[in-house]
XYZ file of C-alpha atoms in Angstrom:
319
model
C 0.466 -53.178 30.093
C 1.587 -51.741 26.738
C 1.879 -48.073 25.855
C -1.305 -48.067 23.791
C -3.433 -49.211 26.736
C -1.721 -46.747 29.083
C -2.378 -43.924 26.614
C -6.024 -44.975 26.367
C -6.425 -44.925 30.151
C -4.768 -41.504 30.434
C -6.916 -39.985 27.681
C -10.110 -41.423 29.185
C -9.160 -40.134 32.628
C -8.520 -36.700 31.101
C -11.947 -36.809 29.436
C -13.647 -37.693 32.740
C -11.834 -34.850 34.486
C -12.796 -32.301 31.815
C -16.449 -33.331 32.004
C -16.393 -33.242 35.821
C -15.010 -29.701 35.967
C -17.805 -28.097 33.916
C -20.548 -28.338 36.572
C -18.656 -26.671 39.436
C -17.310 -23.939 37.147
C -20.791 -23.175 35.810
C -22.121 -22.908 39.356
C -19.573 -20.198 40.196
C -21.129 -18.118 37.413
C -24.652 -18.620 38.731
C -23.572 -16.849 41.922
C -23.000 -13.557 40.057
C -26.183 -13.636 37.968
C -25.571 -15.955 35.028
C -28.372 -18.386 34.137
C -28.120 -22.004 32.942
C -29.560 -20.995 29.561
C -26.781 -18.511 28.877
C -24.029 -20.833 30.131
C -25.236 -23.774 28.016
C -25.711 -21.579 24.935
C -22.173 -20.192 25.085
C -20.792 -23.646 25.891
C -22.450 -25.222 22.848
C -21.787 -22.324 20.469
C -18.172 -21.939 21.576
C -17.541 -25.678 21.243
C -19.148 -25.716 17.791
C -16.829 -22.907 16.663
C -13.724 -24.667 18.014
C -14.742 -27.915 16.312
C -15.718 -26.272 13.004
C -12.401 -26.740 11.178
C -11.728 -30.288 12.494
C -15.297 -31.246 11.497
C -14.932 -29.837 7.961
C -11.629 -31.681 7.541
C -13.151 -34.947 8.747
C -16.149 -34.567 6.413
C -14.198 -34.054 3.185
C -15.837 -36.342 0.662
C -18.245 -37.709 3.281
C -21.125 -35.234 3.186
C -23.350 -37.936 1.678
C -23.125 -39.752 5.012
C -24.437 -36.648 6.768
C -27.362 -36.430 4.365
C -28.177 -40.116 4.825
C -28.006 -39.809 8.621
C -29.492 -36.320 9.008
C -32.217 -37.546 11.391
C -29.598 -39.107 13.667
C -27.461 -35.950 13.546
C -30.509 -33.837 14.383
C -31.506 -36.104 17.285
C -27.910 -36.174 18.498
C -27.776 -32.377 18.616
C -31.190 -31.839 20.187
C -31.159 -34.621 22.763
C -27.536 -35.624 23.352
C -26.105 -32.107 23.314
C -28.792 -29.517 24.130
C -30.846 -31.942 26.230
C -28.071 -33.440 28.352
C -26.314 -30.143 28.995
C -29.457 -28.050 29.416
C -31.108 -30.336 31.971
C -27.849 -31.016 33.830
C -26.886 -27.377 34.209
C -30.389 -26.512 35.440
C -30.123 -29.383 37.936
C -26.762 -28.061 39.161
C -28.448 -24.743 39.926
C -30.784 -26.461 42.423
C -28.688 -29.380 43.711
C -25.103 -29.949 44.731
C -22.886 -30.843 41.788
C -22.234 -34.358 43.093
C -25.922 -35.185 43.616
C -26.888 -33.882 40.162
C -24.117 -35.894 38.509
C -24.912 -39.080 40.441
C -28.569 -38.869 39.433
C -27.460 -38.383 35.831
C -25.286 -41.503 36.179
C -28.451 -43.646 36.379
C -28.499 -43.524 32.559
C -27.030 -47.059 32.163
C -29.942 -48.397 34.201
C -32.390 -46.764 31.787
C -30.514 -48.246 28.821
C -30.912 -51.749 30.280
C -34.701 -51.461 30.358
C -34.826 -49.812 26.925
C -32.774 -52.554 25.242
C -34.752 -55.249 27.068
C -38.022 -53.773 25.800
C -36.751 -53.364 22.235
C -34.912 -56.679 21.757
C -36.835 -58.948 24.173
C -33.399 -60.189 25.280
C -33.244 -60.783 29.010
C -30.262 -59.034 30.627
C -27.694 -61.053 32.557
C -28.433 -61.754 36.238
C -25.537 -59.546 37.326
C -27.222 -56.673 35.455
C -30.337 -57.031 37.622
C -28.096 -56.967 40.694
C -26.628 -53.717 39.411
C -30.092 -52.204 38.893
C -31.146 -53.090 42.457
C -27.914 -51.700 43.923
C -28.312 -48.501 41.862
C -31.917 -48.087 43.040
C -30.771 -48.358 46.668
C -28.151 -45.721 45.946
C -30.780 -43.509 44.299
C -32.962 -43.614 47.419
C -29.958 -42.711 49.600
C -28.958 -39.888 47.235
C -32.442 -38.366 47.463
C -32.032 -38.322 51.253
C -35.795 -38.269 51.763
C -35.497 -37.178 55.401
C -33.902 -33.953 54.211
C -36.772 -31.684 53.184
C -34.358 -29.158 51.658
C -33.652 -31.207 48.528
C -35.118 -29.647 45.388
C -37.667 -31.897 43.686
C -37.377 -29.738 40.571
C -33.620 -30.259 40.579
C -34.095 -34.028 40.909
C -36.500 -34.066 37.949
C -34.026 -32.073 35.844
C -31.152 -34.412 36.745
C -33.231 -37.478 35.855
C -34.236 -35.806 32.566
C -30.519 -35.344 31.894
C -30.082 -39.082 32.570
C -32.707 -39.903 29.930
C -30.931 -37.675 27.399
C -27.564 -39.179 28.370
C -28.947 -42.656 27.724
C -29.917 -41.478 24.236
C -26.375 -40.129 23.781
C -24.866 -43.536 24.582
C -27.294 -45.373 22.302
C -26.699 -43.048 19.344
C -22.929 -43.003 19.823
C -22.810 -46.809 19.882
C -24.550 -47.207 16.498
C -22.242 -48.977 14.056
C -24.407 -47.949 11.100
C -23.449 -44.277 11.452
C -20.451 -43.580 9.227
C -20.139 -39.918 10.175
C -16.669 -39.415 11.768
C -16.938 -39.018 15.584
C -15.312 -35.567 15.614
C -17.665 -34.370 12.884
C -20.701 -35.890 14.609
C -19.729 -34.065 17.796
C -19.168 -30.789 15.947
C -22.445 -31.035 14.039
C -24.249 -32.014 17.236
C -22.822 -28.976 19.023
C -23.988 -26.752 16.165
C -27.519 -28.176 16.179
C -27.598 -27.963 19.971
C -26.479 -24.320 19.877
C -29.252 -23.442 17.409
C -31.831 -25.244 19.541
C -30.613 -23.563 22.711
C -30.756 -20.166 20.962
C -34.452 -20.718 20.238
C -35.059 -21.930 23.793
C -33.411 -18.829 25.248
C -35.052 -16.401 22.801
C -38.525 -17.793 23.505
C -37.956 -17.528 27.245
C -38.292 -21.260 27.969
C -34.939 -20.929 29.721
C -34.317 -17.354 30.902
C -31.096 -15.743 29.717
C -28.847 -13.756 31.986
C -25.191 -12.790 31.755
C -23.228 -10.434 33.968
C -19.759 -9.073 33.212
C -18.609 -9.366 36.820
C -15.786 -11.035 38.691
C -16.442 -14.592 39.849
C -15.486 -16.169 43.183
C -13.310 -19.051 42.035
C -12.151 -21.102 44.991
C -11.755 -17.988 47.144
C -10.104 -15.929 44.383
C -11.801 -13.186 42.370
C -11.344 -13.758 38.621
C -12.920 -12.284 35.493
C -15.995 -14.144 34.196
C -14.090 -14.675 30.942
C -11.765 -17.213 32.601
C -14.409 -19.693 33.856
C -16.490 -19.334 30.682
C -13.446 -20.011 28.510
C -12.569 -22.997 30.677
C -16.059 -24.455 30.218
C -15.807 -24.226 26.415
C -12.225 -25.498 26.134
C -12.797 -28.316 28.635
C -15.961 -29.385 26.794
C -14.080 -29.751 23.512
C -11.184 -31.414 25.315
C -13.540 -33.869 27.021
C -15.049 -35.073 23.745
C -11.762 -35.253 21.835
C -9.827 -37.083 24.565
C -12.840 -39.318 25.146
C -13.043 -40.334 21.482
C -9.299 -41.005 21.271
C -9.271 -42.890 24.574
C -12.143 -45.180 23.555
C -10.337 -46.052 20.338
C -7.398 -47.324 22.394
C -9.201 -49.238 25.159
C -12.705 -49.825 23.811
C -16.148 -48.733 24.962
C -16.598 -51.327 27.719
C -13.363 -50.599 29.582
C -13.732 -46.895 28.849
C -17.188 -46.777 30.430
C -15.762 -48.230 33.651
C -12.852 -45.766 33.687
C -15.261 -42.889 33.047
C -16.924 -43.536 36.440
C -14.065 -41.557 38.033
C -15.909 -38.470 36.767
C -17.955 -38.571 39.988
C -15.058 -38.370 42.502
C -13.369 -35.821 40.224
C -16.546 -33.723 40.358
C -16.772 -33.996 44.161
C -13.146 -32.875 44.550
C -13.491 -29.939 42.140
C -16.778 -28.826 43.748
C -15.063 -28.905 47.141
C -12.069 -26.870 45.921
C -14.010 -24.340 43.844
C -17.354 -24.086 45.656
C -16.497 -25.453 49.122
C -19.477 -27.744 48.486
C -19.861 -31.290 49.802
C -22.886 -33.609 49.709
C -24.243 -35.106 52.933
C -22.536 -38.310 54.189
C -25.604 -40.417 53.388
C -25.550 -39.039 49.819
C -21.881 -39.947 49.442
C -22.774 -43.429 50.661
C -25.574 -43.550 48.101
C -23.093 -42.471 45.440
C -20.977 -45.523 46.216
C -24.043 -47.702 45.667
C -24.883 -46.025 42.351
C -21.321 -46.372 41.055
C -21.206 -49.982 42.219
C -24.540 -50.655 40.553
C -23.367 -49.098 37.287
C -20.270 -51.268 37.498
C -22.431 -54.401 37.825
C -24.609 -53.217 34.919
C -21.575 -52.705 32.690
C -20.224 -56.113 33.714
C -23.572 -57.659 32.847
C -23.560 -55.941 29.441
C -20.145 -57.362 28.602
C -21.206 -60.865 29.715
C -24.378 -60.639 27.618
C -22.389 -59.476 24.586
C -20.011 -62.424 24.911
C -22.966 -64.804 25.302
C -24.673 -63.455 22.171
C -21.395 -63.589 20.227
C -20.798 -67.220 21.238
C -24.312 -68.154 20.150
C -23.728 -66.560 16.750
C -20.513 -68.560 16.362
C -22.370 -71.804 17.180
C -25.158 -70.979 14.699
C -22.659 -70.246 11.926
C -20.798 -73.467 12.665
C -24.027 -75.462 12.445
C -24.874 -73.782 9.126
C -21.470 -74.716 7.726
C -21.900 -78.311 8.863
C -25.292 -78.505 7.160
C -23.809 -77.152 3.938
């Protein structure tokens, strides 16, 4: 394994860890009176400020691309940034971090059905196996015998999954020539503006308390966890972008699945929170199902590519 691949794996692992940490840290702030609306607003606004200069540098001489793709940038900010983070952080308020994240991880399953409906291209058989396995895991995660699970939290987590599916679809578009760092920065800015309106109109109540936070049994100033959320968010996107450039989207999506165990470990250390055994078992099914789905996607891509090669060869022969 060469150094480039190793670097890609390390950067992608770092990105997964940074993303995983945000949920547990945000939940520590809920305990002292912060609301999801305030946490998401500061997270988006702070990230937009940190990415401002890198975005401006990346966009030098490329503002025409932003104007041509303004609808995509707007959708990216509203759905992929404000939507994903807003719904997920509300879900975390009502569910354990691991359960909320695992429900959000059903996004690849939604993408399969969306692409099938749009392209009329039947997914690979292994993809259907992955969907069935993920559905079994979803039922186990919901733990229907446990009446304490929040239905509202489940709905919010699944809404986050829908928004996450949109994030993957938009990010994978080859026709968008806006640099990834700039697209992320612009998306954060749009998301921050949208979240400001949501908070000001009372759709998501705002609440912030300048009090110490219980952080894994230690009392720390609220500034520390809030700063960590912002810095880790920027770090997650930057390391993720760099990592995917080294190892590619397919391999990177598999490596990114470690976000779930990372999240479970951090939630245990910071919140002393663990999902029920049956939910952990369901998590294994969901991750396994996502793995099958990703495998099916790669097999389908190779099959389509081989067909295109055959068609081009036949055209050349006819000429």
